[in-house]
Amino acid sequence: GAGVSQSPSNKVTEKGKDVELRCDPISGHTALYWYRQSLGQGLEFLIYFQGNSAPDKSGLPSDRFSAERTGGSVSTLTIQRTQQEDSAVYLCASSLSPTPSTDTQYFGPGTRLTVL
Amino acid sequence: AQSVTQLGSHVSVSEGALVLLRCNYSSSVPPYLFWYVQYPNQGLQLLLKYTSAATLVKGINGFEAEFKKSETSFHLTKPSAHMSDAAEYFCAVIRYGQNFVFGPGTRLSVLP
């Protein structure tokens, strides 16, 4: 079946503008994750959605970042008043299990965000 | 808090040579451990995972990793490197009920 998809694949924006990044998880997967991968660095956890429970937002770097997941499926990551340090690849992943203990996360191809 | 270290941000091997990518974790309780691979301009793909069953885990593309509790290590190996193995490799650790923590990654180059 289809994997995790993300759109857009590339986004160039000006400093101060808002951006929305979209993630379509694998159908039936209850858990959804957002990560940020900055140049030369590993993956930084941002937010985790588990079924209908309140999301774990502990990784969001500032209040300019927010995310929602509608209908337990598609998720949107919003960055308000973008800054140049927000430039990175934003990766989305989903997994079948509602607990992140052993379940494999399937990653999308990412959205490369460039803030000028 | 748990953490993951990967010794060597860049590793170069000759085609046909042994691949060894190092991963050490810090955790008071043995966690679950994963290796992911990221090919250029692609998302991450699971190579293998350790979930407290056999300590030697075999993954895709001929890779395997051994969990050594005494050394808090989960090094990734492959007996013979292929050009197609050139990619970035990430070790990740998770404990039950918590979120993934990824290492900084190791870029593997395979020389002809």
mmCIF file of C-alpha atoms in Angstrom:
data_model
loop_
_atom_site.group_PDB
_atom_site.id
_atom_site.type_symbol
_atom_site.label_atom_id
_atom_site.label_comp_id
_atom_site.label_asym_id
_atom_site.label_seq_id
_atom_site.Cartn_x
_atom_site.Cartn_y
_atom_site.Cartn_z
ATOM 1 C CA GLY A 1 0.000 0.000 0.000
ATOM 2 C CA ALA A 2 0.947 3.658 -0.117
ATOM 3 C CA GLY A 3 3.553 4.922 2.276
ATOM 4 C CA VAL A 4 3.678 8.144 4.245
ATOM 5 C CA SER A 5 3.390 11.150 1.973
ATOM 6 C CA GLN A 6 4.310 14.741 2.673
ATOM 7 C CA SER A 7 3.643 17.965 0.854
ATOM 8 C CA PRO A 8 5.109 20.129 -0.387
ATOM 9 C CA SER A 9 8.433 18.446 -1.016
ATOM 10 C CA ASN A 10 10.156 21.814 -1.022
ATOM 11 C CA LYS A 11 9.061 25.138 0.417
ATOM 12 C CA VAL A 12 10.867 28.438 0.158
ATOM 13 C CA THR A 13 9.468 31.290 2.194
ATOM 14 C CA GLU A 14 10.426 34.691 3.432
ATOM 15 C CA LYS A 15 11.271 35.416 7.017
ATOM 16 C CA GLY A 16 8.172 36.297 8.987
ATOM 17 C CA LYS A 17 5.711 34.390 6.829
ATOM 18 C CA ASP A 18 3.635 31.448 8.068
ATOM 19 C CA VAL A 19 3.974 28.005 6.502
ATOM 20 C CA GLU A 20 1.923 24.826 6.637
ATOM 21 C CA LEU A 21 3.399 21.393 6.072
ATOM 22 C CA ARG A 22 1.169 18.423 5.431
ATOM 23 C CA CYS A 23 1.552 14.752 6.281
ATOM 24 C CA ASP A 24 -0.598 11.861 5.101
ATOM 25 C CA PRO A 25 0.168 8.801 7.229
ATOM 26 C CA ILE A 26 -0.268 5.201 6.209
ATOM 27 C CA SER A 27 -3.922 4.278 6.352
ATOM 28 C CA GLY A 28 -4.813 2.684 9.681
ATOM 29 C CA HIS A 29 -1.762 3.915 11.539
ATOM 30 C CA THR A 30 -2.785 5.404 14.860
ATOM 31 C CA ALA A 31 0.469 7.117 15.787
ATOM 32 C CA LEU A 32 1.964 10.065 13.923
ATOM 33 C CA TYR A 33 5.245 11.867 14.589
ATOM 34 C CA TRP A 34 6.903 15.023 13.370
ATOM 35 C CA TYR A 35 10.676 15.451 13.412
ATOM 36 C CA ARG A 36 13.035 18.172 12.292
ATOM 37 C CA GLN A 37 16.356 17.382 10.645
ATOM 38 C CA SER A 38 18.710 20.333 10.445
ATOM 39 C CA LEU A 39 21.793 20.336 8.260
ATOM 40 C CA GLY A 40 24.464 18.103 9.727
ATOM 41 C CA GLN A 41 22.370 17.144 12.701
ATOM 42 C CA GLY A 42 20.267 14.200 13.713
ATOM 43 C CA LEU A 43 16.550 14.064 14.032
ATOM 44 C CA GLU A 44 14.878 16.272 16.596
ATOM 45 C CA PHE A 45 11.528 15.085 17.905
ATOM 46 C CA LEU A 46 8.806 17.732 17.637
ATOM 47 C CA ILE A 47 5.377 16.280 18.368
ATOM 48 C CA TYR A 48 3.602 12.955 18.644
ATOM 49 C CA PHE A 49 -0.067 12.138 18.075
ATOM 50 C CA GLN A 50 -1.439 8.932 19.568
ATOM 51 C CA GLY A 51 -4.929 8.038 18.440
ATOM 52 C CA ASN A 52 -7.460 10.363 20.050
ATOM 53 C CA SER A 53 -5.273 11.222 23.035
ATOM 54 C CA ALA A 54 -3.827 14.656 23.627
ATOM 55 C CA PRO A 55 -0.628 15.041 21.611
ATOM 56 C CA ASP A 56 2.816 15.043 23.172
ATOM 57 C CA LYS A 57 4.098 18.511 22.297
ATOM 58 C CA SER A 58 7.198 18.328 24.423
ATOM 59 C CA GLY A 59 9.553 18.668 21.462
ATOM 60 C CA LEU A 60 8.132 21.822 19.911
ATOM 61 C CA PRO A 61 10.923 24.432 20.040
ATOM 62 C CA SER A 62 8.724 27.501 20.488
ATOM 63 C CA ASP A 63 5.118 28.658 20.506
ATOM 64 C CA ARG A 64 5.484 29.543 16.830
ATOM 65 C CA PHE A 65 5.193 25.831 16.121
ATOM 66 C CA SER A 66 1.883 24.009 16.279
ATOM 67 C CA ALA A 67 0.373 20.898 14.784
ATOM 68 C CA GLU A 68 -2.982 19.301 14.456
ATOM 69 C CA ARG A 69 -4.292 15.995 13.279
ATOM 70 C CA THR A 70 -7.772 15.960 11.854
ATOM 71 C CA GLY A 71 -9.945 12.857 11.972
ATOM 72 C CA GLY A 72 -7.063 10.776 13.223
ATOM 73 C CA SER A 73 -5.421 10.859 9.826
ATOM 74 C CA VAL A 74 -3.868 13.850 8.052
ATOM 75 C CA SER A 75 -1.650 16.134 10.082
ATOM 76 C CA THR A 76 -0.554 19.709 9.497
ATOM 77 C CA LEU A 77 2.506 21.295 11.057
ATOM 78 C CA THR A 78 2.276 25.071 11.140
ATOM 79 C CA ILE A 79 5.179 27.421 11.704
ATOM 80 C CA GLN A 80 4.220 31.034 12.302
ATOM 81 C CA ARG A 81 6.489 34.015 11.702
ATOM 82 C CA THR A 82 9.218 31.816 10.276
ATOM 83 C CA GLN A 83 12.838 32.500 11.153
ATOM 84 C CA GLN A 84 15.970 31.521 9.238
ATOM 85 C CA GLU A 85 16.832 28.974 11.923
ATOM 86 C CA ASP A 86 13.618 27.146 11.033
ATOM 87 C CA SER A 87 15.229 26.063 7.763
ATOM 88 C CA ALA A 88 15.425 22.275 7.874
ATOM 89 C CA VAL A 89 13.881 19.103 6.549
ATOM 90 C CA TYR A 90 10.666 18.280 8.377
ATOM 91 C CA LEU A 91 9.973 14.571 8.514
ATOM 92 C CA CYS A 92 6.717 12.878 9.338
ATOM 93 C CA ALA A 93 6.410 9.256 10.430
ATOM 94 C CA SER A 94 3.543 6.976 11.346
ATOM 95 C CA SER A 95 3.262 3.674 13.118
ATOM 96 C CA LEU A 96 0.519 1.137 13.594
ATOM 97 C CA SER A 97 0.741 0.824 17.337
ATOM 98 C CA PRO A 98 -0.501 3.544 19.691
ATOM 99 C CA THR A 99 2.551 3.099 21.881
ATOM 100 C CA PRO A 100 5.989 3.922 20.546
ATOM 101 C CA SER A 101 7.757 1.118 22.330
ATOM 102 C CA THR A 102 8.633 -1.398 19.676
ATOM 103 C CA ASP A 103 6.637 -0.474 16.671
ATOM 104 C CA THR A 104 8.376 0.480 13.469
ATOM 105 C CA GLN A 105 8.009 4.069 12.363
ATOM 106 C CA TYR A 106 7.538 4.570 8.647
ATOM 107 C CA PHE A 107 8.919 7.852 7.410
ATOM 108 C CA GLY A 108 7.792 10.139 4.639
ATOM 109 C CA PRO A 109 10.269 11.749 2.236
ATOM 110 C CA GLY A 110 10.188 15.030 4.143
ATOM 111 C CA THR A 111 9.565 18.667 3.338
ATOM 112 C CA ARG A 112 12.646 20.818 2.843
ATOM 113 C CA LEU A 113 11.897 24.254 4.248
ATOM 114 C CA THR A 114 14.109 27.191 3.354
ATOM 115 C CA VAL A 115 13.531 30.519 5.063
ATOM 116 C CA LEU A 116 15.194 33.412 3.279
ATOM 117 C CA ALA B 1 17.201 11.270 30.057
ATOM 118 C CA GLN B 2 18.453 8.778 27.604
ATOM 119 C CA SER B 3 20.847 9.669 24.831
ATOM 120 C CA VAL B 4 22.479 8.091 21.827
ATOM 121 C CA THR B 5 25.999 8.625 20.587
ATOM 122 C CA GLN B 6 27.377 7.561 17.260
ATOM 123 C CA LEU B 7 31.147 7.575 17.072
ATOM 124 C CA GLY B 8 32.280 9.061 13.779
ATOM 125 C CA SER B 9 30.113 11.466 11.843
ATOM 126 C CA HIS B 10 31.678 10.159 8.625
ATOM 127 C CA VAL B 11 33.018 6.685 7.888
ATOM 128 C CA SER B 12 34.699 5.659 4.641
ATOM 129 C CA VAL B 13 35.268 2.059 3.597
ATOM 130 C CA SER B 14 36.380 0.388 0.415
ATOM 131 C CA GLU B 15 33.926 -1.660 -1.571
ATOM 132 C CA GLY B 16 34.005 -5.208 -0.227
ATOM 133 C CA ALA B 17 35.395 -4.181 3.153
ATOM 134 C CA LEU B 18 33.751 -4.611 6.525
ATOM 135 C CA VAL B 19 31.309 -1.911 7.586
ATOM 136 C CA LEU B 20 31.217 -1.045 11.288
ATOM 137 C CA LEU B 21 29.063 1.831 12.516
ATOM 138 C CA ARG B 22 29.098 2.439 16.233
ATOM 139 C CA CYS B 23 26.183 3.253 18.496
ATOM 140 C CA ASN B 24 26.170 3.612 22.256
ATOM 141 C CA TYR B 25 23.224 4.505 24.398
ATOM 142 C CA SER B 26 22.767 5.704 27.921
ATOM 143 C CA SER B 27 19.833 4.248 29.746
ATOM 144 C CA SER B 28 19.370 2.755 33.169
ATOM 145 C CA VAL B 29 16.961 0.248 31.719
ATOM 146 C CA PRO B 30 17.743 -1.629 28.514
ATOM 147 C CA PRO B 31 15.772 0.114 25.846
ATOM 148 C CA TYR B 32 14.573 -0.885 22.432
ATOM 149 C CA LEU B 33 17.106 -0.032 19.753
ATOM 150 C CA PHE B 34 16.787 0.707 16.084
ATOM 151 C CA TRP B 35 18.973 1.438 13.085
ATOM 152 C CA TYR B 36 17.553 3.532 10.276
ATOM 153 C CA VAL B 37 19.133 4.373 6.918
ATOM 154 C CA GLN B 38 18.551 7.525 4.911
ATOM 155 C CA TYR B 39 19.496 7.568 1.258
ATOM 156 C CA PRO B 40 20.044 10.947 -0.406
ATOM 157 C CA ASN B 41 16.855 12.985 -0.691
ATOM 158 C CA GLN B 42 14.756 10.225 0.827
ATOM 159 C CA GLY B 43 13.076 9.561 4.133
ATOM 160 C CA LEU B 44 14.351 7.137 6.735
ATOM 161 C CA GLN B 45 13.985 3.422 6.276
ATOM 162 C CA LEU B 46 14.178 0.858 9.053
ATOM 163 C CA LEU B 47 17.206 -1.446 8.798
ATOM 164 C CA LEU B 48 16.670 -3.498 11.927
ATOM 165 C CA LYS B 49 15.467 -3.314 15.505
ATOM 166 C CA TYR B 50 16.209 -4.931 18.840
ATOM 167 C CA THR B 51 13.254 -5.571 21.113
ATOM 168 C CA SER B 52 14.713 -7.812 23.836
ATOM 169 C CA ALA B 53 14.574 -11.039 21.890
ATOM 170 C CA ALA B 54 17.800 -12.310 20.299
ATOM 171 C CA THR B 55 20.785 -10.061 20.952
ATOM 172 C CA LEU B 56 22.050 -10.498 17.390
ATOM 173 C CA VAL B 57 19.604 -8.884 15.045
ATOM 174 C CA LYS B 58 19.624 -9.341 11.300
ATOM 175 C CA GLY B 59 18.209 -6.653 9.082
ATOM 176 C CA ILE B 60 17.766 -5.861 5.457
ATOM 177 C CA ASN B 61 20.526 -5.546 2.860
ATOM 178 C CA GLY B 62 22.887 -7.839 4.775
ATOM 179 C CA PHE B 63 23.214 -5.618 7.838
ATOM 180 C CA GLU B 64 23.168 -6.911 11.373
ATOM 181 C CA ALA B 65 23.659 -5.470 14.833
ATOM 182 C CA GLU B 66 24.483 -6.949 18.200
ATOM 183 C CA PHE B 67 23.057 -5.694 21.470
ATOM 184 C CA LYS B 68 25.678 -5.750 24.222
ATOM 185 C CA LYS B 69 24.218 -4.726 27.543
ATOM 186 C CA SER B 70 27.573 -4.684 29.333
ATOM 187 C CA GLU B 71 28.912 -2.187 26.812
ATOM 188 C CA THR B 72 25.587 -0.346 26.273
ATOM 189 C CA SER B 73 26.262 -0.706 22.574
ATOM 190 C CA PHE B 74 24.351 -1.633 19.450
ATOM 191 C CA HIS B 75 26.913 -1.470 16.658
ATOM 192 C CA LEU B 76 25.865 -2.027 13.060
ATOM 193 C CA THR B 77 27.936 -4.259 10.800
ATOM 194 C CA LYS B 78 27.989 -5.622 7.303
ATOM 195 C CA PRO B 79 30.677 -8.061 6.151
ATOM 196 C CA SER B 80 31.150 -6.611 2.680
ATOM 197 C CA ALA B 81 30.303 -3.051 1.684
ATOM 198 C CA HIS B 82 28.556 -2.297 -1.565
ATOM 199 C CA MET B 83 28.466 1.014 -3.373
ATOM 200 C CA SER B 84 24.715 1.148 -2.811
ATOM 201 C CA ASP B 85 25.292 1.210 0.968
ATOM 202 C CA ALA B 86 26.455 4.809 0.799
ATOM 203 C CA ALA B 87 23.948 6.697 2.930
ATOM 204 C CA GLU B 88 23.407 8.230 6.349
ATOM 205 C CA TYR B 89 22.748 5.836 9.204
ATOM 206 C CA PHE B 90 20.912 6.711 12.383
ATOM 207 C CA CYS B 91 20.778 4.780 15.611
ATOM 208 C CA ALA B 92 17.692 5.352 17.751
ATOM 209 C CA VAL B 93 16.657 4.328 21.232
ATOM 210 C CA ILE B 94 13.299 4.212 22.897
ATOM 211 C CA ARG B 95 11.943 3.079 26.195
ATOM 212 C CA TYR B 96 8.388 1.952 26.684
ATOM 213 C CA GLY B 97 6.019 4.880 26.850
ATOM 214 C CA GLN B 98 8.603 7.405 25.761
ATOM 215 C CA ASN B 99 9.572 8.888 22.458
ATOM 216 C CA PHE B 100 12.364 8.038 20.110
ATOM 217 C CA VAL B 101 15.770 9.594 20.612
ATOM 218 C CA PHE B 102 17.926 9.566 17.511
ATOM 219 C CA GLY B 103 21.675 9.743 17.344
ATOM 220 C CA PRO B 104 23.364 12.423 15.233
ATOM 221 C CA GLY B 105 23.937 10.043 12.349
ATOM 222 C CA THR B 106 26.957 8.591 10.572
ATOM 223 C CA ARG B 107 27.525 9.206 6.897
ATOM 224 C CA LEU B 108 28.926 6.117 5.181
ATOM 225 C CA SER B 109 30.971 6.533 2.030
ATOM 226 C CA VAL B 110 31.963 3.496 -0.027
ATOM 227 C CA LEU B 111 35.061 3.889 -2.150
ATOM 228 C CA PRO B 112 35.547 1.894 -5.354
#
